[in-house]
Coordinates of C-alpha atoms and ligand atoms in Angstrom, one line a residue:
D25 CA 63.7 -149.4 33.1
A26 CA 60.5 -149.3 30.5
T27 CA 58.1 -150.8 33.3
A28 CA 58.8 -146.9 34.3
H29 CA 56.8 -145.9 31.7
P30 CA 54.1 -144.3 32.0
S31 CA 51.6 -145.5 29.6
F32 CA 53.0 -149.4 30.4
D33 CA 50.1 -149.1 32.1
G34 CA 48.2 -152.2 32.0
H35 CA 50.0 -153.6 28.9
Q36 CA 50.2 -157.7 28.6
Q37 CA 52.6 -157.8 26.4
V38 CA 55.3 -155.4 24.5
D39 CA 57.2 -157.6 21.9
F40 CA 59.8 -155.5 20.2
R41 CA 61.6 -157.3 16.8
V42 CA 64.5 -156.3 14.7
D43 CA 65.6 -157.8 11.7
P44 CA 68.5 -156.9 10.5
V45 CA 68.3 -159.1 7.2
S46 CA 64.5 -157.7 6.4
G47 CA 64.9 -153.7 7.9
L48 CA 62.2 -154.6 10.2
R49 CA 61.9 -152.8 13.3
S50 CA 58.5 -153.3 15.0
I51 CA 56.8 -152.9 18.4
I52 CA 53.8 -154.9 18.7
A53 CA 51.7 -153.9 22.2
I54 CA 48.7 -156.2 23.5
H55 CA 47.0 -153.9 25.9
D56 CA 44.4 -156.9 27.0
T57 CA 42.9 -160.1 25.9
T58 CA 40.1 -160.6 28.5
L59 CA 37.2 -160.4 26.1
G60 CA 39.6 -162.5 23.1
P61 CA 42.3 -162.3 21.0
A62 CA 43.9 -158.4 20.7
L63 CA 43.0 -157.5 17.2
G64 CA 43.9 -154.0 15.8
G65 CA 45.7 -152.6 12.8
C66 CA 49.5 -152.3 11.9
R67 CA 50.6 -149.1 11.4
M68 CA 53.7 -148.0 9.0
W69 CA 55.5 -144.8 9.9
P70 CA 59.1 -142.8 9.9
Y71 CA 59.1 -142.5 13.3
A72 CA 61.7 -139.7 14.7
N73 CA 63.1 -142.3 17.8
D74 CA 61.9 -145.4 19.2
M75 CA 60.1 -143.9 21.8
D76 CA 57.5 -141.8 19.8
A77 CA 56.7 -145.3 18.3
L78 CA 56.2 -147.1 21.2
D79 CA 53.8 -144.1 22.7
D80 CA 52.1 -144.4 20.0
V81 CA 51.6 -147.8 20.0
L82 CA 51.1 -148.3 23.4
R83 CA 48.4 -145.8 23.1
L84 CA 46.2 -147.0 20.2
S85 CA 46.4 -150.5 21.2
R86 CA 44.9 -149.3 25.0
G87 CA 42.6 -147.3 22.2
M88 CA 41.6 -151.1 20.9
T89 CA 40.7 -152.6 23.5
Y90 CA 38.4 -149.5 24.5
K91 CA 37.0 -150.0 20.9
N92 CA 36.5 -153.8 21.0
A93 CA 35.8 -154.1 24.4
L94 CA 32.8 -151.0 23.6
A95 CA 31.8 -152.6 20.1
G96 CA 30.7 -155.5 22.0
L97 CA 33.4 -158.1 20.0
P98 CA 35.0 -161.4 21.6
L99 CA 38.7 -159.6 20.8
G100 CA 40.7 -157.4 23.0
G101 CA 42.8 -154.9 22.2
G102 CA 46.8 -154.8 20.7
K103 CA 48.4 -153.1 17.9
A104 CA 51.0 -152.7 15.9
V105 CA 53.8 -150.4 14.3
I106 CA 56.4 -151.1 11.9
I107 CA 59.4 -148.3 12.7
A108 CA 59.9 -147.1 8.7
D109 CA 59.2 -145.0 6.1
P110 CA 56.0 -146.5 3.8
K111 CA 57.1 -144.3 0.8
T112 CA 60.6 -145.6 0.3
D113 CA 60.8 -148.5 3.2
K114 CA 58.2 -151.1 1.4
S115 CA 59.1 -154.4 1.0
R116 CA 58.3 -158.0 0.5
A117 CA 61.4 -159.0 2.9
L118 CA 60.3 -156.8 5.3
F119 CA 56.5 -157.5 5.6
E120 CA 57.1 -161.5 5.6
A121 CA 59.5 -160.0 8.9
F122 CA 56.2 -158.8 10.0
G123 CA 54.1 -162.2 9.6
D124 CA 57.1 -163.3 11.3
H125 CA 56.6 -161.5 14.3
V126 CA 52.8 -161.5 14.0
D127 CA 52.9 -165.2 14.1
S128 CA 55.7 -165.5 17.1
L129 CA 53.1 -164.6 19.8
G130 CA 50.8 -167.7 18.7
G131 CA 47.7 -165.9 17.6
R132 CA 47.5 -163.7 20.8
Y133 CA 47.4 -160.9 18.8
I134 CA 45.8 -160.2 14.7
T135 CA 46.6 -158.2 12.8
A136 CA 45.1 -155.1 10.1
E137 CA 45.6 -152.6 7.6
D138 CA 46.1 -149.4 9.2
V139 CA 48.0 -146.0 8.0
G140 CA 50.6 -146.4 5.4
I141 CA 50.0 -149.9 5.0
T142 CA 47.5 -151.6 1.6
D143 CA 46.4 -154.2 1.2
A144 CA 48.7 -155.3 -1.1
D145 CA 51.3 -155.3 2.2
M146 CA 48.8 -157.2 4.4
E147 CA 48.4 -160.3 1.7
I148 CA 52.4 -160.7 2.0
V149 CA 52.0 -160.9 5.9
A150 CA 49.1 -163.0 5.4
G151 CA 51.8 -165.4 3.3
R152 CA 53.0 -166.0 6.5
T153 CA 50.9 -166.0 9.8
P154 CA 46.7 -166.8 9.5
H155 CA 46.2 -164.1 11.7
V156 CA 45.1 -161.3 9.4
R157 CA 42.3 -160.0 9.5
G158 CA 39.9 -157.2 7.0
I159 CA 42.2 -158.2 3.8
R160 CA 40.0 -158.9 0.9
A161 CA 40.2 -162.5 0.7
T162 CA 39.3 -162.9 4.2
G163 CA 36.7 -161.3 4.5
L164 CA 33.8 -158.2 2.8
G165 CA 36.9 -156.3 1.6
D166 CA 37.5 -152.2 2.4
P167 CA 35.9 -151.4 6.1
S168 CA 35.2 -147.9 5.3
P169 CA 31.8 -148.4 3.9
F170 CA 31.0 -150.2 7.2
T171 CA 33.1 -147.2 9.5
A172 CA 30.2 -144.8 7.1
W173 CA 27.5 -147.0 7.8
G174 CA 28.2 -147.4 11.7
V175 CA 28.6 -143.2 11.9
F176 CA 24.8 -143.1 10.1
C177 CA 23.4 -145.1 12.7
A178 CA 25.0 -143.2 15.4
M179 CA 23.5 -140.1 13.7
R180 CA 19.9 -140.9 14.0
T181 CA 20.2 -142.3 17.0
A182 CA 21.5 -138.4 18.0
V183 CA 18.7 -136.8 15.9
G184 CA 16.4 -138.5 17.8
F185 CA 18.2 -138.3 20.8
A186 CA 18.2 -134.6 21.0
L187 CA 16.0 -133.6 19.0
E188 CA 13.2 -136.6 19.1
R189 CA 13.6 -137.3 15.5
A190 CA 13.3 -140.4 13.4
S191 CA 16.1 -139.6 10.5
L192 CA 17.9 -137.1 9.5
A193 CA 15.4 -135.7 7.0
G194 CA 15.5 -131.5 6.7
L195 CA 18.3 -131.5 9.3
T196 CA 21.9 -130.1 8.2
V197 CA 24.6 -132.1 8.5
A198 CA 28.5 -130.7 7.8
V199 CA 30.8 -132.8 7.2
Q200 CA 35.0 -132.4 7.9
G201 CA 36.4 -134.7 5.5
L202 CA 35.3 -136.0 2.2
G203 CA 37.8 -139.5 1.8
H204 CA 36.6 -142.7 2.4
V205 CA 34.3 -142.5 5.1
G206 CA 33.2 -139.1 4.8
G207 CA 32.4 -139.0 1.3
R208 CA 29.6 -142.1 1.9
V209 CA 28.5 -140.8 5.0
A210 CA 28.0 -137.6 3.1
A211 CA 26.0 -139.5 0.7
L212 CA 24.4 -141.7 3.4
A213 CA 23.0 -138.8 5.4
H214 CA 22.0 -136.6 1.8
A215 CA 20.4 -140.3 1.3
D216 CA 18.3 -139.7 4.4
G217 CA 17.5 -136.4 3.7
A218 CA 19.5 -134.1 5.3
R219 CA 20.7 -131.0 3.6
L220 CA 24.5 -130.8 3.9
I221 CA 27.5 -128.5 4.3
V222 CA 31.0 -129.6 3.4
A223 CA 34.3 -129.2 3.4
D224 CA 38.0 -130.7 2.4
I225 CA 41.6 -129.3 1.5
D226 CA 40.4 -131.6 -1.6
Q227 CA 38.7 -129.8 -4.2
A228 CA 38.5 -132.5 -6.4
R229 CA 35.8 -134.6 -3.8
V230 CA 34.5 -131.5 -2.6
D231 CA 33.0 -130.6 -6.6
E232 CA 31.9 -134.8 -6.3
V233 CA 30.4 -134.2 -3.3
V234 CA 28.2 -130.6 -4.5
A235 CA 27.7 -132.2 -8.1
R236 CA 26.5 -135.8 -6.7
N237 CA 24.3 -134.3 -3.8
G238 CA 23.7 -131.0 -4.0
A239 CA 26.0 -130.1 -1.0
T240 CA 27.3 -126.8 -0.2
S241 CA 30.7 -126.0 0.4
V242 CA 32.8 -124.0 2.7
P243 CA 36.4 -122.7 3.3
V244 CA 38.1 -126.0 5.8
D245 CA 38.6 -123.2 8.6
R246 CA 34.9 -122.8 8.6
I247 CA 33.8 -125.7 8.6
H248 CA 33.3 -126.6 12.4
A249 CA 31.3 -123.2 13.0
V250 CA 28.5 -123.2 10.7
T251 CA 25.3 -123.7 11.3
A252 CA 23.5 -127.0 10.9
D253 CA 22.3 -129.8 13.0
V254 CA 25.6 -132.4 13.4
F255 CA 28.7 -131.6 12.7
A256 CA 30.4 -134.2 11.5
P257 CA 34.1 -134.7 11.5
C258 CA 35.7 -137.0 9.3
A259 CA 39.0 -135.9 8.5
L260 CA 41.8 -135.9 11.3
G261 CA 42.0 -135.8 15.0
G262 CA 42.3 -133.3 17.4
G263 CA 39.6 -131.2 15.3
L264 CA 38.0 -130.4 18.9
N265 CA 40.2 -128.2 20.8
E266 CA 40.2 -124.7 22.9
T267 CA 39.9 -122.8 20.0
T268 CA 37.5 -124.9 17.5
V269 CA 35.2 -125.8 20.6
P270 CA 34.0 -122.5 21.4
Q271 CA 33.4 -121.8 17.8
V272 CA 30.8 -125.0 17.4
R273 CA 27.6 -124.0 16.6
A274 CA 25.9 -127.6 15.8
G275 CA 23.8 -129.1 18.4
I276 CA 26.0 -132.9 18.3
V277 CA 28.8 -133.6 17.0
C278 CA 29.6 -137.8 15.6
G279 CA 31.2 -138.5 12.8
A280 CA 34.1 -140.7 12.0
A281 CA 37.8 -139.2 13.0
N282 CA 39.7 -140.5 16.0
N283 CA 40.6 -138.7 18.6
Q284 CA 38.2 -135.9 17.4
L285 CA 39.1 -134.3 21.2
R286 CA 42.5 -133.0 22.4
T287 CA 41.7 -133.5 25.8
P288 CA 39.3 -134.5 28.0
Q289 CA 38.9 -130.6 28.9
D290 CA 37.7 -130.2 25.3
G291 CA 34.6 -132.7 25.5
A292 CA 33.7 -130.9 28.6
S293 CA 33.9 -127.9 27.6
L294 CA 31.6 -129.3 24.7
M295 CA 29.1 -130.6 27.4
R296 CA 29.0 -127.6 29.1
R297 CA 28.1 -125.6 25.7
G298 CA 24.9 -128.4 25.7
I299 CA 25.9 -130.3 23.1
L300 CA 25.4 -134.1 22.6
Y301 CA 29.6 -135.7 21.6
A302 CA 28.7 -139.3 20.7
P303 CA 32.0 -141.2 21.2
D304 CA 34.7 -141.0 18.5
Y305 CA 35.7 -145.0 19.2
L306 CA 31.9 -145.6 19.4
V307 CA 30.9 -144.3 16.7
N308 CA 33.8 -145.4 13.8
A309 CA 33.6 -148.8 15.0
G310 CA 31.9 -150.2 11.7
G311 CA 35.0 -150.8 10.1
V312 CA 36.6 -153.7 13.2
I313 CA 33.6 -154.7 13.9
S314 CA 33.4 -155.7 9.7
I315 CA 36.7 -157.5 9.9
A316 CA 36.4 -158.7 12.8
P317 CA 36.0 -163.0 12.7
E318 CA 32.3 -163.3 14.6
R319 CA 30.9 -165.1 11.9
P320 CA 33.0 -166.1 8.7
G321 CA 30.9 -165.9 5.8
M322 CA 28.3 -163.0 7.1
T323 CA 27.3 -161.3 4.1
A324 CA 27.1 -157.3 3.5
D325 CA 24.1 -157.1 5.0
E326 CA 23.8 -159.4 7.6
M327 CA 27.8 -157.0 8.3
K328 CA 25.2 -153.9 8.4
S329 CA 22.2 -155.0 10.9
R330 CA 25.1 -155.8 13.0
I331 CA 26.7 -152.3 13.2
A332 CA 23.7 -150.8 13.0
R333 CA 24.5 -152.0 17.1
I334 CA 26.9 -148.8 17.3
G335 CA 23.4 -146.8 16.9
D336 CA 21.6 -148.9 20.6
T337 CA 25.3 -149.2 22.1
L338 CA 24.9 -144.9 21.7
G339 CA 21.6 -144.9 22.8
L340 CA 22.5 -146.1 26.2
V341 CA 25.6 -143.8 26.8
L342 CA 23.7 -141.0 25.8
S343 CA 20.6 -142.1 28.8
R344 CA 23.1 -142.8 31.2
A345 CA 25.5 -139.6 30.4
K346 CA 22.2 -137.6 31.0
M347 CA 21.5 -139.5 34.5
Q348 CA 24.8 -139.3 36.1
D349 CA 25.2 -136.0 34.4
L350 CA 28.4 -136.7 33.0
P351 CA 30.0 -136.3 29.3
P352 CA 29.7 -139.6 27.0
E353 CA 32.7 -140.4 26.2
V354 CA 32.6 -141.1 30.1
V355 CA 30.5 -143.2 30.0
A356 CA 31.4 -144.7 27.3
D357 CA 34.8 -145.7 28.6
R358 CA 33.3 -146.7 31.8
M359 CA 31.0 -149.4 30.1
A360 CA 34.1 -150.1 28.1
E361 CA 35.8 -151.0 31.3
E362 CA 32.5 -152.6 33.4
R363 CA 32.5 -155.2 30.1
I364 CA 35.6 -156.2 30.8
A365 CA 35.3 -156.4 34.7
A366 CA 32.8 -158.5 34.1
A367 CA 34.5 -161.1 31.3
R368 CA 37.4 -161.3 34.2
R369 CA 34.7 -162.1 37.2
D370 CA 33.1 -164.9 35.4
R371 CA 36.1 -166.6 33.6
S372 CA 37.6 -166.5 37.3
A373 CA 34.0 -167.4 39.3
Ligands
NAI24 P1 40.8 -140.4 4.4 O1 42.4 -140.1 3.8 O2 40.3 -141.6 3.3 O3 39.7 -139.0 4.3 C1 40.5 -138.5 5.1 C2 39.7 -137.2 4.2 O4 40.2 -135.6 4.9 C3 40.8 -136.4 2.9 O5 39.9 -136.8 1.5 C4 41.2 -135.2 3.5 O6 41.6 -134.2 1.9 C5 40.4 -135.0 4.1 N1 41.0 -134.0 4.7 C6 42.9 -133.6 5.3 N2 42.3 -133.2 6.6 C7 41.7 -132.0 6.6 C8 41.0 -130.4 6.5 N3 42.1 -130.0 7.7 N4 39.8 -130.4 6.6 C9 39.1 -130.8 6.2 N5 39.2 -132.3 5.2 C10 41.1 -132.6 5.5 O7 40.2 -140.5 5.7 P2 38.8 -142.2 5.8 O8 40.0 -143.4 5.8 O9 38.0 -141.7 5.1 O10 38.7 -142.0 7.2 C11 38.9 -140.5 7.9 C12 39.1 -140.8 8.6 O11 37.9 -142.3 10.5 C13 40.5 -140.8 10.3 O12 40.7 -139.8 11.1 C14 40.0 -142.1 10.2 O13 41.3 -142.3 11.5 C15 38.9 -142.5 11.1 N6 38.2 -143.8 11.3 C16 38.2 -144.7 9.6 C17 38.0 -145.5 9.6 C18 37.7 -146.2 8.7 O14 36.9 -147.2 7.9 N7 38.5 -146.1 7.1 C19 38.3 -146.8 10.6 C20 37.8 -145.9 11.8 C21 38.1 -144.9 12.3

């Protein structure tokens, strides 16, 4: 009985596709379309079983509803997963079949790249359905620079709020993970006058940032615990947990990684310790804003000013969190829910 699955709570539609010819096995989950069609990436992953894939797509699609709502986008939340190994199972037929799956939902779900999917894969999908965003042909290309810009704008707001600083000049920013997003966050912070402390499991990336931005490097198991004004998690999720939170010495946590808090208790612990946590899905929305079809033909500069609104929204979240004595991530969730509820009321009025 699928409806007994606890995470089905609130989802509008979950669609399974099995195509024996191409070998496609995909699930598209549409969580909520109150604000508009459900936008969310497609992940390709060799899940151990179908239940793990279902869990993942339900959790991720729900997250997209909150992310898109708080970003002020006219979009709902959805997500897709392809149950297969991106290293061995890719074929043109498979992505064509996935394109047909997306198209069968008539635009209620709009897909994009996520873990395991490349531009080339999505080009094939786009040959079968118009409901694709974020590929070079349809917009501004790689969303990572826009994600990094949003993180930087949020960081500016956070230091204004907590330290009454107008910029990062003279402050220390510790960046964990120097990939597509983290490397650019480091460069933006450096250009704004910050001192950098960095770590990455990939030594070449560390060397590059040290050479380019004069950063100090530390081992990966120490970066969360260094003395800094801002800690920016830009690697993988779950980095803030019962082991690491008590060791954080920065007064602000603001970074790009998804699902930074392993549990809600970790957010409460940060608050108890007086550490300002900038909610991850608000901070890292620059990428999804850049692929959202709000105003086709927007230039990169116009897009950057649109994304700068992440900083304004964070300001609202932090003020309200302080007033109500609540963790910022709880306030962010409530604000997203309020936007959806207001749209629902308008619609039924
Ligand atoms: P990426 O794969 O380019 O970079 C991740 C970096 O973290 C790599 O350099 C990797 O070597 C490093 N890393 C992995 N484990 C580490 C560890 N334990 N300690 C230190 N470094 C470690 O990924 P990308 O695109 O930069 O994304 C970073 C985070 O931001 C991810 O959590 C992603 O989900 C999130 N995000 C990315 C967006 C985008 O536009 N690329 C949009 C929204 C969220």
